[in-house]
Tab-separated table of C-alpha atoms and ligand atoms in Angstrom:
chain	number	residue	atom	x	y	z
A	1	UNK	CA	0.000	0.000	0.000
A	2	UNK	CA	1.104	3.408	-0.694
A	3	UNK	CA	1.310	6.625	1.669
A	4	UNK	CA	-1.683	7.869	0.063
A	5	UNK	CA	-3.790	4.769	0.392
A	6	UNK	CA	-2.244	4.682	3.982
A	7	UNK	CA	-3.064	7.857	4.946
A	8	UNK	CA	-6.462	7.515	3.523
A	9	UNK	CA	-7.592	4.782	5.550
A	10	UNK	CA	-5.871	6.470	8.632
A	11	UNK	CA	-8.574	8.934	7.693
A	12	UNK	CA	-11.524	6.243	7.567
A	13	UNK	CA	-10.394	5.230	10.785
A	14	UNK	CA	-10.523	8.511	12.182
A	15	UNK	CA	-13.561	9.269	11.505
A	16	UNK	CA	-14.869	6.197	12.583
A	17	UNK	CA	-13.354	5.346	15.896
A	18	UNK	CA	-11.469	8.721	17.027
A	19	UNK	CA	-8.328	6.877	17.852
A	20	UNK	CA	-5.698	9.628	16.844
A	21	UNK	CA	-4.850	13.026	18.256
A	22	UNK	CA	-2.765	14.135	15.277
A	23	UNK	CA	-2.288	12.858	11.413
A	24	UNK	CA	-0.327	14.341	9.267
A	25	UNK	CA	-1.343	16.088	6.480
A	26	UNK	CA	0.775	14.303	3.982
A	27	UNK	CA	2.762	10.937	4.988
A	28	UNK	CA	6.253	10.788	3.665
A	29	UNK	CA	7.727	7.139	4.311
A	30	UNK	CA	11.090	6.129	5.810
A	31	UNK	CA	13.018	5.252	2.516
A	32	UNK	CA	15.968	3.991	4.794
A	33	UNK	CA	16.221	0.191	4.845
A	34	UNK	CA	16.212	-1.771	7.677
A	35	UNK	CA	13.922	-4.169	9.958
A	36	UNK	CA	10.920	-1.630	10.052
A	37	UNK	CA	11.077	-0.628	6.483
A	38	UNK	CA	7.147	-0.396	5.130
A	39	UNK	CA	6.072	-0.711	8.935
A	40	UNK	CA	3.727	2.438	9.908
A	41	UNK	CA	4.336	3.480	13.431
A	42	UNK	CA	1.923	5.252	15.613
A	43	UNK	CA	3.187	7.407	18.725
A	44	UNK	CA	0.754	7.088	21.660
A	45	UNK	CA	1.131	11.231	22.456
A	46	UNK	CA	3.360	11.297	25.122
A	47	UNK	CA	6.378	10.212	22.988
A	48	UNK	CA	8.006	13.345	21.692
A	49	UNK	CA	8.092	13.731	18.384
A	50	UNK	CA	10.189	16.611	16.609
A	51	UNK	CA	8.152	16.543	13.299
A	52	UNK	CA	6.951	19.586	12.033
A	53	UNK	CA	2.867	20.373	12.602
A	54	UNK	CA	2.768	17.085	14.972
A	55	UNK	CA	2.229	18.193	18.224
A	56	UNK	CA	3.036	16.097	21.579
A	57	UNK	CA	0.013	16.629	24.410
A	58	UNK	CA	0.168	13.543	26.372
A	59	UNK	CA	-3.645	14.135	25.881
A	60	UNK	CA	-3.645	17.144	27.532
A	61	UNK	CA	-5.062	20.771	26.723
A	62	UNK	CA	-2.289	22.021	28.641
A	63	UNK	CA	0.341	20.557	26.297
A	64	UNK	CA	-1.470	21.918	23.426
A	65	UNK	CA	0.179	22.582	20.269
A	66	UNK	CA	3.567	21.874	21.880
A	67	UNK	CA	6.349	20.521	19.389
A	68	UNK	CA	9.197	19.229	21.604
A	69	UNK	CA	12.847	20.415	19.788
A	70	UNK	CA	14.055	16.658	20.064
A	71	UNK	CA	12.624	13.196	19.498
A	72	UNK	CA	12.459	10.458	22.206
A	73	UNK	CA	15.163	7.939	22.076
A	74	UNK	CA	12.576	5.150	20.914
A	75	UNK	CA	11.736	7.423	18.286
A	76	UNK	CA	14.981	7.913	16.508
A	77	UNK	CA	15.942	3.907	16.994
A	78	UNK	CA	12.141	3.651	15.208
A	79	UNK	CA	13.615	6.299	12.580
A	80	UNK	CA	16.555	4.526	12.376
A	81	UNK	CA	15.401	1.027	11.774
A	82	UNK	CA	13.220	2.294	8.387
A	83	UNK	CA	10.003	2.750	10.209
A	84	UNK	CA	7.742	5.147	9.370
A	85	UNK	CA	5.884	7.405	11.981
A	86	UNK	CA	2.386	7.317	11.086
A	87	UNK	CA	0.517	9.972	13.887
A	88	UNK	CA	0.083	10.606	17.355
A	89	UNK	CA	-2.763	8.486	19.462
A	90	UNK	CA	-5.498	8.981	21.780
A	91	UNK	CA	-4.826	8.584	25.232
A	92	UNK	CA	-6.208	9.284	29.200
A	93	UNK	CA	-4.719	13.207	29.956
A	94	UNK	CA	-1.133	12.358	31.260
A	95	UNK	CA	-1.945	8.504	30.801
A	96	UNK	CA	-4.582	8.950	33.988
A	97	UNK	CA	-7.123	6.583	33.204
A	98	UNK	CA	-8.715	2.366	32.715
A	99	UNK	CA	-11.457	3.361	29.397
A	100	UNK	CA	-9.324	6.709	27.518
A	101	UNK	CA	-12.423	8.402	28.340
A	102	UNK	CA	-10.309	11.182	30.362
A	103	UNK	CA	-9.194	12.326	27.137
A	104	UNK	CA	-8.722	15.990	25.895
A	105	UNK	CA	-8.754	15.686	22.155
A	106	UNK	CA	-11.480	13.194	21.550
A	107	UNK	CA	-12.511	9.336	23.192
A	108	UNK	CA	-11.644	6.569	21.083
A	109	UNK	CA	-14.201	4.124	20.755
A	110	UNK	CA	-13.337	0.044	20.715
A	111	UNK	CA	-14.043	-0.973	17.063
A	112	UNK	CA	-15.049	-4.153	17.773
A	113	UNK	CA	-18.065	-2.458	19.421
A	114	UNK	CA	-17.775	1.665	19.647
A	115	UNK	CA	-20.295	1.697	21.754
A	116	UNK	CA	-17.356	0.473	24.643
A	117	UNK	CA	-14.078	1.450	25.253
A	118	UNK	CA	-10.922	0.721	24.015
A	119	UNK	CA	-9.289	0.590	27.749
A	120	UNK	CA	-6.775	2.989	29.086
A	121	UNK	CA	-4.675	4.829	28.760
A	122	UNK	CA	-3.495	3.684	25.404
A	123	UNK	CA	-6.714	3.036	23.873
A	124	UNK	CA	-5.752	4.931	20.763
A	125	UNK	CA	-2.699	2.514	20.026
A	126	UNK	CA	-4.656	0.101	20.410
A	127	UNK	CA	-7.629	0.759	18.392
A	128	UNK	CA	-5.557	1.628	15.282
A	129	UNK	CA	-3.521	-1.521	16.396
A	130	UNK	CA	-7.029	-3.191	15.591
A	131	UNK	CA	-7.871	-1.870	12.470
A	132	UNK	CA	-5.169	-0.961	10.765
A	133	UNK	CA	-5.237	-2.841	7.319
A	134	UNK	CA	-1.516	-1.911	6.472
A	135	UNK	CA	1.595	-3.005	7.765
A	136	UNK	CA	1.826	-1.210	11.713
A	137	UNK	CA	3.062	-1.317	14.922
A	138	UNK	CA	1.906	0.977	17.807
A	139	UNK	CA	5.117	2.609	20.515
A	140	UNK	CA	2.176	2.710	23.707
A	141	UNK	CA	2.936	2.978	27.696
A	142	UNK	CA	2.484	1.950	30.917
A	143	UNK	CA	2.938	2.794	34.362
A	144	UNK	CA	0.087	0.761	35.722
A	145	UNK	CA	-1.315	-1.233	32.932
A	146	UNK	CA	-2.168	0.453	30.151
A	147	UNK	CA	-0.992	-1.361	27.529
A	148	UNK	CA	-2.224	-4.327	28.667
A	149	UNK	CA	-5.463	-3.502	29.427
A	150	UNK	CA	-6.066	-2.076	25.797
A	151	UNK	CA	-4.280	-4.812	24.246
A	152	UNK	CA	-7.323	-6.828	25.722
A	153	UNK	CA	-10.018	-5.132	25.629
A	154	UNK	CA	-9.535	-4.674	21.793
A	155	UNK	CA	-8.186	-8.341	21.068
A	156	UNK	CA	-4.631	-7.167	20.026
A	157	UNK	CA	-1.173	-8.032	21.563
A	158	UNK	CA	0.470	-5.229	24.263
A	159	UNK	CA	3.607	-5.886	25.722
A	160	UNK	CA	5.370	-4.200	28.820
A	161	UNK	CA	9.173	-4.357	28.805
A	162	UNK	CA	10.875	-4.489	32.236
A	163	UNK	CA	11.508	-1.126	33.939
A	164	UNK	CA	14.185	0.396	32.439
A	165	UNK	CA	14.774	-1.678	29.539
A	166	UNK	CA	13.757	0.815	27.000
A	167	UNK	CA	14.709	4.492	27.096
A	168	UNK	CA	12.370	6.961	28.671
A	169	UNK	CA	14.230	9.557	27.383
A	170	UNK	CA	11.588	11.714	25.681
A	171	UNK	CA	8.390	10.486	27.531
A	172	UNK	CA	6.201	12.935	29.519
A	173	UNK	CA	6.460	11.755	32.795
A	174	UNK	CA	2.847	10.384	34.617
A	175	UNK	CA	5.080	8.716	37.540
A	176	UNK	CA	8.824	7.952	37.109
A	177	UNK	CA	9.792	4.879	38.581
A	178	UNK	CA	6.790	3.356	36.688
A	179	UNK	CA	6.128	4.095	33.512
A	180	UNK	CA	7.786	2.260	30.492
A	181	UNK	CA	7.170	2.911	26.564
A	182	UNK	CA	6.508	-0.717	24.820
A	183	UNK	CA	4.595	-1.901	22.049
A	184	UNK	CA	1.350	-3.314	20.750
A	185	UNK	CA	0.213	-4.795	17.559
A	186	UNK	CA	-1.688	-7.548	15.640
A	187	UNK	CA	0.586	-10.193	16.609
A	188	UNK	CA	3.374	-11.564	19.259
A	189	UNK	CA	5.820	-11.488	16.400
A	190	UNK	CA	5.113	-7.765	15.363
A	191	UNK	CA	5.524	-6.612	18.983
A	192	UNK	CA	8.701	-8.639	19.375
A	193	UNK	CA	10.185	-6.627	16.397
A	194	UNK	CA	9.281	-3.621	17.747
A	195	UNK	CA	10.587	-4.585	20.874
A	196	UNK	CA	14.503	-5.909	19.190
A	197	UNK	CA	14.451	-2.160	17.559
A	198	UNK	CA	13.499	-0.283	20.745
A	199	UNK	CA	15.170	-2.301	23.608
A	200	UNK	CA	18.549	-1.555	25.284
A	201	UNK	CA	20.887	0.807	26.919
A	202	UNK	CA	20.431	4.498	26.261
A	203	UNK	CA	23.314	7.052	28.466
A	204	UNK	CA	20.446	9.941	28.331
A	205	UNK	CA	18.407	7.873	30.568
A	206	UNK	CA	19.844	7.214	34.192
A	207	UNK	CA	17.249	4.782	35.256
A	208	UNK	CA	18.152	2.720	31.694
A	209	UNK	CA	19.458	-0.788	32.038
A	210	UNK	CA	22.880	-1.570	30.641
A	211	UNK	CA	21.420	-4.447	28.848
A	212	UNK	CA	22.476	-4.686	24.997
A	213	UNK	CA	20.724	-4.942	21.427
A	214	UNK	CA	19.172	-8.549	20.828
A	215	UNK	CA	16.447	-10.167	18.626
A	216	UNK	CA	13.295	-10.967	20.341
A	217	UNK	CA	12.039	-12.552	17.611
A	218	UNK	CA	13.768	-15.725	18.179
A	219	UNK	CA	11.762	-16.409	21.128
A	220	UNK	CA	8.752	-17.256	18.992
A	221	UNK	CA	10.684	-20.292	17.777
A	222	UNK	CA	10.880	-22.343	20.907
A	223	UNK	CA	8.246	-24.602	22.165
A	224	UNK	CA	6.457	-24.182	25.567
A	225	UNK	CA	7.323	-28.080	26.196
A	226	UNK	CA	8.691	-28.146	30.014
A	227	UNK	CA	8.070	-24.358	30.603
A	228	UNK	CA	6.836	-23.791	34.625
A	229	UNK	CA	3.485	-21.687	34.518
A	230	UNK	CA	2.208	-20.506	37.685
A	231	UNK	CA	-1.467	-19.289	38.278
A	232	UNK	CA	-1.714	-17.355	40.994
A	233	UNK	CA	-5.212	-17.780	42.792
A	234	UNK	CA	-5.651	-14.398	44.071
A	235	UNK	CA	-5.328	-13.457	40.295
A	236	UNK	CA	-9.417	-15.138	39.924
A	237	UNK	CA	-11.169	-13.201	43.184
A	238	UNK	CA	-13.271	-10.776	41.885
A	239	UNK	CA	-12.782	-11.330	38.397
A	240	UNK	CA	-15.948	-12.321	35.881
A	241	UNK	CA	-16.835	-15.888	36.083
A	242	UNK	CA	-16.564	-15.951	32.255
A	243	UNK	CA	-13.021	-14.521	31.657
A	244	UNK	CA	-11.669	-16.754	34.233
A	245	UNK	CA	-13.144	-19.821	32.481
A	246	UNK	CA	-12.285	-18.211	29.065
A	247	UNK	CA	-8.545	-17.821	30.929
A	248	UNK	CA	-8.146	-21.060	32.500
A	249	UNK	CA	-9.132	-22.385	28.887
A	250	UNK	CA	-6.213	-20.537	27.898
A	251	UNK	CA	-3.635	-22.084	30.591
A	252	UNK	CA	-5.184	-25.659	29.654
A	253	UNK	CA	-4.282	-24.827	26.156
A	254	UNK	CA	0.043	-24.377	27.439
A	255	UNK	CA	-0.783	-27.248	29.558
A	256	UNK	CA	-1.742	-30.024	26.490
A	257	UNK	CA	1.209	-27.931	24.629
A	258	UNK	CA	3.663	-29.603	27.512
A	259	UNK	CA	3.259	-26.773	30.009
A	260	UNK	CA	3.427	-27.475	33.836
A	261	UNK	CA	0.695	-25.826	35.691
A	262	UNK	CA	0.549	-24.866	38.866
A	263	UNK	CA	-2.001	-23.374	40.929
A	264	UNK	CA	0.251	-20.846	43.506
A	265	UNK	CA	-0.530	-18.030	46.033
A	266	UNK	CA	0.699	-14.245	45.827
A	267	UNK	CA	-0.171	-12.942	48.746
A	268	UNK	CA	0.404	-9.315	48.745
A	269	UNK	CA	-1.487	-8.990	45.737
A	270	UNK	CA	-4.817	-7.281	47.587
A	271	UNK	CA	-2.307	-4.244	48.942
A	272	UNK	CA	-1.054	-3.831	45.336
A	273	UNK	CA	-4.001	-1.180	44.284
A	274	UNK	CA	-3.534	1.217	46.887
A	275	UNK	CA	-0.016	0.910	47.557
A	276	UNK	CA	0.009	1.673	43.430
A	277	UNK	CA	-2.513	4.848	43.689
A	278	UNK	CA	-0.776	6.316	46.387
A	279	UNK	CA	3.192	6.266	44.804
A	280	UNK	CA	1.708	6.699	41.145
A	281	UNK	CA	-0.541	10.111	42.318
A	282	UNK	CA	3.007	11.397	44.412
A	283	UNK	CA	5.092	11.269	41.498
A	284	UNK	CA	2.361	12.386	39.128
A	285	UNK	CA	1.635	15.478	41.643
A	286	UNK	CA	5.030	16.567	41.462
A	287	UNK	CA	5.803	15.865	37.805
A	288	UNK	CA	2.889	18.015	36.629
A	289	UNK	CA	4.148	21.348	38.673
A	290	UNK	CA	6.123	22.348	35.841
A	291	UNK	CA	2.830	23.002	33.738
A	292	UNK	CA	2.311	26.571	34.681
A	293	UNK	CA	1.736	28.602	31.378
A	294	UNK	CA	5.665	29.591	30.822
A	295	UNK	CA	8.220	26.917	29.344
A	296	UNK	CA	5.631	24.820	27.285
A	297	UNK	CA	1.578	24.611	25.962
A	298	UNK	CA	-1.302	26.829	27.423
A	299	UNK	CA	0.012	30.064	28.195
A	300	UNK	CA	-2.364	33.011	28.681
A	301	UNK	CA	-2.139	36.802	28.553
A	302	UNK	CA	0.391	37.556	32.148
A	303	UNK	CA	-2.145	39.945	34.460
A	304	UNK	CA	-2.231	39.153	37.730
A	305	UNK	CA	0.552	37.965	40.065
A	306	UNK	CA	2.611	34.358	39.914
A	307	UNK	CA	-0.071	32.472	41.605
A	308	UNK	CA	-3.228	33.544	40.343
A	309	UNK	CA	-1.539	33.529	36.749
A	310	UNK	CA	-0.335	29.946	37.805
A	311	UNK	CA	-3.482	29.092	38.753
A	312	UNK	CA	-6.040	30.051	35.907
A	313	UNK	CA	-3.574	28.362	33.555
A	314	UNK	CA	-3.950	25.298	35.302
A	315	UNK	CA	-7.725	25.632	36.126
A	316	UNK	CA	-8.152	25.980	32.483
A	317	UNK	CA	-5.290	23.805	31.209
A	318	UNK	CA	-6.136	20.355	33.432
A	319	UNK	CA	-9.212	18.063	33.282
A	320	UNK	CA	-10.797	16.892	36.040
A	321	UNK	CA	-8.920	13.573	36.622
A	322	UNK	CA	-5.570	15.224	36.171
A	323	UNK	CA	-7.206	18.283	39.028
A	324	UNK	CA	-7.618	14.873	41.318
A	325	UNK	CA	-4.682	13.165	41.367
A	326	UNK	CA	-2.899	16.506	41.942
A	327	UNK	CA	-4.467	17.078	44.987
A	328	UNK	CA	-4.466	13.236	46.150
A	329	UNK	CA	-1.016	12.839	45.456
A	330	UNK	CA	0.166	16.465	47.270
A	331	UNK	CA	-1.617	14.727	50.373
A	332	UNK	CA	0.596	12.112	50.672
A	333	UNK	CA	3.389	13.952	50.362
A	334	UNK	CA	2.687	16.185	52.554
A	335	UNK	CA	5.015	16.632	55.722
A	336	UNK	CA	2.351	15.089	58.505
A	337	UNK	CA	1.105	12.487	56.178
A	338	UNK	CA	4.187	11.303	54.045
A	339	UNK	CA	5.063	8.098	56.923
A	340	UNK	CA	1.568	6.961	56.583
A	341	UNK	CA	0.844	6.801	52.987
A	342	UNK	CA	3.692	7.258	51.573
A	343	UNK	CA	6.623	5.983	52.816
A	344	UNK	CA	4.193	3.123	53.483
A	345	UNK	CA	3.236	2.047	49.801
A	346	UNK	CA	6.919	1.823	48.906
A	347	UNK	CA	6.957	-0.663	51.842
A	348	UNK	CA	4.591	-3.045	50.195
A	349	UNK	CA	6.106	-2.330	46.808
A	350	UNK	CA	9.198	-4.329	48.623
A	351	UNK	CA	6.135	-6.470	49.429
A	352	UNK	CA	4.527	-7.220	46.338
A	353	UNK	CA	8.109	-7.402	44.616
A	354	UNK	CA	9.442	-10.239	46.768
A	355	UNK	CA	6.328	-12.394	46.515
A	356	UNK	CA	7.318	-11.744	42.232
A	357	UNK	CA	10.622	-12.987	43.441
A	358	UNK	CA	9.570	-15.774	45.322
A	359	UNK	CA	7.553	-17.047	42.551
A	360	UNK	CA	9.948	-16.853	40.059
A	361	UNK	CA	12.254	-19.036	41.900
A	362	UNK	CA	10.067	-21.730	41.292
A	363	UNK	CA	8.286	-20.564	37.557
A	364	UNK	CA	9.288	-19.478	34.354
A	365	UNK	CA	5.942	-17.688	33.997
A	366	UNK	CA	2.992	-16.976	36.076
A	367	UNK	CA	-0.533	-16.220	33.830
A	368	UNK	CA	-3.826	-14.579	34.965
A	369	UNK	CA	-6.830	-12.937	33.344
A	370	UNK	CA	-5.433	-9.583	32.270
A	371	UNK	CA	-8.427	-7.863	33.362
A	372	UNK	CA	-11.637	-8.850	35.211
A	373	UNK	CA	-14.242	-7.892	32.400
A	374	UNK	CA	-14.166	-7.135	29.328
A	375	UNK	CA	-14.727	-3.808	27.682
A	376	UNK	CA	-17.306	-1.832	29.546
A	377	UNK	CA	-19.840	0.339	27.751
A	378	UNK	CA	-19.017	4.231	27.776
A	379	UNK	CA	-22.294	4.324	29.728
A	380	UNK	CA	-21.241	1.888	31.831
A	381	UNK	CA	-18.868	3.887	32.784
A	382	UNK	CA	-20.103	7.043	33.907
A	383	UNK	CA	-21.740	5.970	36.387
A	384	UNK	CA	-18.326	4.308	38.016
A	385	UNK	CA	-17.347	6.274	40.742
A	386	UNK	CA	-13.065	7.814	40.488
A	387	UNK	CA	-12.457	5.006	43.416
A	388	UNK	CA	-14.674	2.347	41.517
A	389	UNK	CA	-12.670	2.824	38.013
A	390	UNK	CA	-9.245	2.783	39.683
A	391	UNK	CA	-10.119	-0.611	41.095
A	392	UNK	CA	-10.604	-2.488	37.612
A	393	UNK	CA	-7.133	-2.177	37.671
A	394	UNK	CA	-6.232	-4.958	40.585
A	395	UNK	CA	-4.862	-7.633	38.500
A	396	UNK	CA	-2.020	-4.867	36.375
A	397	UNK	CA	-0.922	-2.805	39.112
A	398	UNK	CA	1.171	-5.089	40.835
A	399	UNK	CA	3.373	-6.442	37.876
A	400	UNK	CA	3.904	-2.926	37.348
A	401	UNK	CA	4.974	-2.057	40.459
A	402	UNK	CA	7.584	-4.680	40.639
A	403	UNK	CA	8.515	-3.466	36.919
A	404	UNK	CA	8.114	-6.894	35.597
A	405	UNK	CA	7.746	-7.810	31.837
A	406	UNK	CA	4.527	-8.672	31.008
A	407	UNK	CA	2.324	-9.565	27.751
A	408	UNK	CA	-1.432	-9.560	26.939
A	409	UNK	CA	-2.601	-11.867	24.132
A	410	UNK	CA	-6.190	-12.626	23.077
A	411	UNK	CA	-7.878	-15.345	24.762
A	412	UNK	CA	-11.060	-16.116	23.713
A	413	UNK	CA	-14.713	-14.024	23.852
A	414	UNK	CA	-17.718	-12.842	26.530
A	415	UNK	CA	-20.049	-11.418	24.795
A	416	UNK	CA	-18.490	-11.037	21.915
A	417	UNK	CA	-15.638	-9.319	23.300
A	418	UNK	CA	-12.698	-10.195	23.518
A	419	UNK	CA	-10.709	-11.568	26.644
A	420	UNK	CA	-7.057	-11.050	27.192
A	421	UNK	CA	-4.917	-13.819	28.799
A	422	UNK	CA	-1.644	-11.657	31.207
A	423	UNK	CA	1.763	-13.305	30.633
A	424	UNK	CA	4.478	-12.439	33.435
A	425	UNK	CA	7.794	-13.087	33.666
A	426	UNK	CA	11.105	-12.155	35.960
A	427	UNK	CA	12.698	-9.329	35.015
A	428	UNK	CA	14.329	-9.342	31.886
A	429	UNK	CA	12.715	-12.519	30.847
A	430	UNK	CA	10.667	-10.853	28.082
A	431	UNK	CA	11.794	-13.927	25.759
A	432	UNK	CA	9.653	-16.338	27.913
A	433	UNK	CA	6.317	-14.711	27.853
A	434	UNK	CA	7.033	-13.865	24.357
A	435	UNK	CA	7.767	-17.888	23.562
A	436	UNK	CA	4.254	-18.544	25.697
A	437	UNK	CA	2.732	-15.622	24.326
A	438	UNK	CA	3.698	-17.315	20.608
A	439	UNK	CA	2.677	-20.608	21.188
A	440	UNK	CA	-0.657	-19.866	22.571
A	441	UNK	CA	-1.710	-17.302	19.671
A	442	UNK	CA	-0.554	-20.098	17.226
B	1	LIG	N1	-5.236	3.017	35.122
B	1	LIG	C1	-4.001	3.281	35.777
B	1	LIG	C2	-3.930	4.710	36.233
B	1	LIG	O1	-4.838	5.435	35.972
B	1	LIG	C3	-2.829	2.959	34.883
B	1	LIG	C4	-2.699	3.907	33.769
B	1	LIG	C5	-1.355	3.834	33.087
B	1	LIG	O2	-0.702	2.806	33.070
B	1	LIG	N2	-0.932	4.959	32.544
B	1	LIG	O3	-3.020	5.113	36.841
């Protein structure tokens, strides 16, 4: 397909399902050869991007028509391998969000059924994930789960590197020593590519793992036969009695491929949520103090002094979820509170990273449902209270906190809809879930 033809079903999908925040006006392709040569890329929109007229919001208003001067480090190594960068998506402002309904520049809808969502915060990576009919790869991220969630709520493949193994030099910050750029697409093998291009050590990035260049891809080659699965039972409370069985349908699938299951316990998982909402809304709080109408985006006419110029910037500038989590996340850092809530959650982040540890002693993998429904209606899920919503994430926040590699394949239907099976492995074992993920999608 040409850039024309490519650009002009961008355009179909636009209009149909909302999924991008900016397209260019004309596509000019990569001509440099290498393993992403012909492969559209979308940017989920809080990857900088230095192209002219494409502007980087992280799906904010207050980030509006900002063009960083650089591109992020997965962005040149994208540039650099012959891929082509396609547009920006749709995402939750600042990546705050389960459904991308939180978004500034439009809601993507899931086009498997637009009256639901696509699942947060990268639901716009993942819708074009789903309906692109050209060669394409999505760069999404996650501090929490949202790539996974999307991956499954659309039926596409989202995988989560391990903290730190690819660059975030050149991501707007939602919390630090959480969020990770990785990739989703149509299959295991497309995300593994991306994955072999993007992967490995970057010197702008101090948190980046010295951990060299290697090909994923040969992962998908190697049978499951003898692999350890572990499925941990806490992983089930809670969830839809339907994904489970559509999940543990999964599992049985590894099992005839020569998988050994076992059923195992995880016992810090039910402190995961808040210990998660708690560090995620302290870093947040503090990253988002440098949006005050001067360096970057929304600016206004100066009248008035610092703070009330500050202020009606950010009034104006924020949505409402962003307006939360600034004020929850100041509260726990606040000098009276920071022992209790604080200092606390990174306590049981220890926590819920040793019982990771523990279980990887014993298991290559552990699987679980990736999330405990499947896409909600949009009017479903107004009527979810802030504290309701942050709870359908339970069964992503703790692999995230521990910064552990994890994949989300499609695995099976409800309704219709599809159901997404959660892959985990020990950090810096992407090659394992990738060689499950594989054999169970084939
Ligand atoms: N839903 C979670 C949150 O709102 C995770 C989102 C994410 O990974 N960016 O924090």
């Amino acid at each position: 397909m040409n850039s024309e033809k490519i650009l002009d079903s961008s355009r179909s999908i636009q209009k149909k399902f909302s999924p991008f925040i900016t397209l260019p006006n004309k596509l000019v392709s990569n001509t440099r050869k290498g393993p992403l040569s012909g492969i559209m890329v979308s940017v989920k929109d809080n990857i900088c991007t230095k192209t002219k007229g494409m502007q980087t919001t992280a799906g904010s208003k207050i980030l509006e028509g900002y063009i960083p001067p650089f591109n992020a480090t997965c962005i040149d190594r994208v540039l650099e391998a012959g891929g082509t960068i396609l547009g920006k998506t749709a995402m939750d402002e600042f990546g705050f969000g389960t459904f991308s309904v939180n978004c500034a520049y439009g809601i993507p809808k899931n086009p498997l059924d637009p009256e639901r969502s696509c699942g947060g915060s990268s639901g716009g990576a993942a819708c074009v994930a789903a309906t692109a009919d050209f060669p394409h790869v999505a760069l999404a991220e996650s501090t929490g789960g949202s790539i996974s969630c999307p991956a499954a709520f659309t039926g596409t493949v989202g995988l989560t590197p391990t903290y730190g193994l690819v660059s975030r030099w050149g991501l707007i910050d939602y919390a630090n020593s959480l969020d990770k750029i990785g990739c989703m697409g149509k299959t295991v093998k497309d995300v593994a590519k991306l994955l072999s291009v993007i992967a490995g050590h970057d010197p702008k990035d101090s948190t980046s793992l010295q951990v060299g260049k290697q090909d994923y891809t040969k992962h998908l080659k190697v049978s499951v036969k003898g692999m350890r699965i572990g499925v941990p039972k806490e992983y089930f409370e809670g969830v839809d009695e339907r994904v489970s069985k559509a999940v543990w349908g999964a599992v049985g699938k590894l099992e005839s491929m020569g998988a050994a299951l076992t059923e195992i316990s995880l016992p810090h998982t039910k402190y995961a949520l808040p210990a998660y909402y708690i560090i995620a809304m302290a870093e947040a709080s503090t990253n988002l103090a440098k949006y005050a109408g001067m360096r970057y985006g929304l600016h206004k006419e100066l009248k008035g002094n610092f703070d009330e110029y500050f202020s009606s910037v950010r009034t104006n500038g924020f949505g409402e979820e962003a307006k939360r989590r600034i004020i929850l996340g100041t509260f726990a850092r606040m000098a009276g509170y920071r022992d209790a809530y604080y200092l606390k959650a990174l306590k049981v982040r220890t926590k819920v990273i040793e019982d990771f540890k523990q279980a990887f002693r014993k298991f290559d993998v552990l699987a679980a449902p990736t999330m405990p429904l499947v896409a909600p209606k949009f009017d479903e899920i107004s009527k979810l209270s802030p504290i309701e919503v942050y709870m359908m994430d339970i069964l992503t926040v703790a692999p995230n906190l521990a910064g552990i590699p994890m994949i989300s394949v499609p695995a099976g239907t409800v309704d219709k809809m599809p159901v997404g099976l959660h892959l985990m492995a020990d950090h810096l074992q992407e090659g394992k879930i990738l060689q499950a993920a594989n054999s169970y999608a084939q």
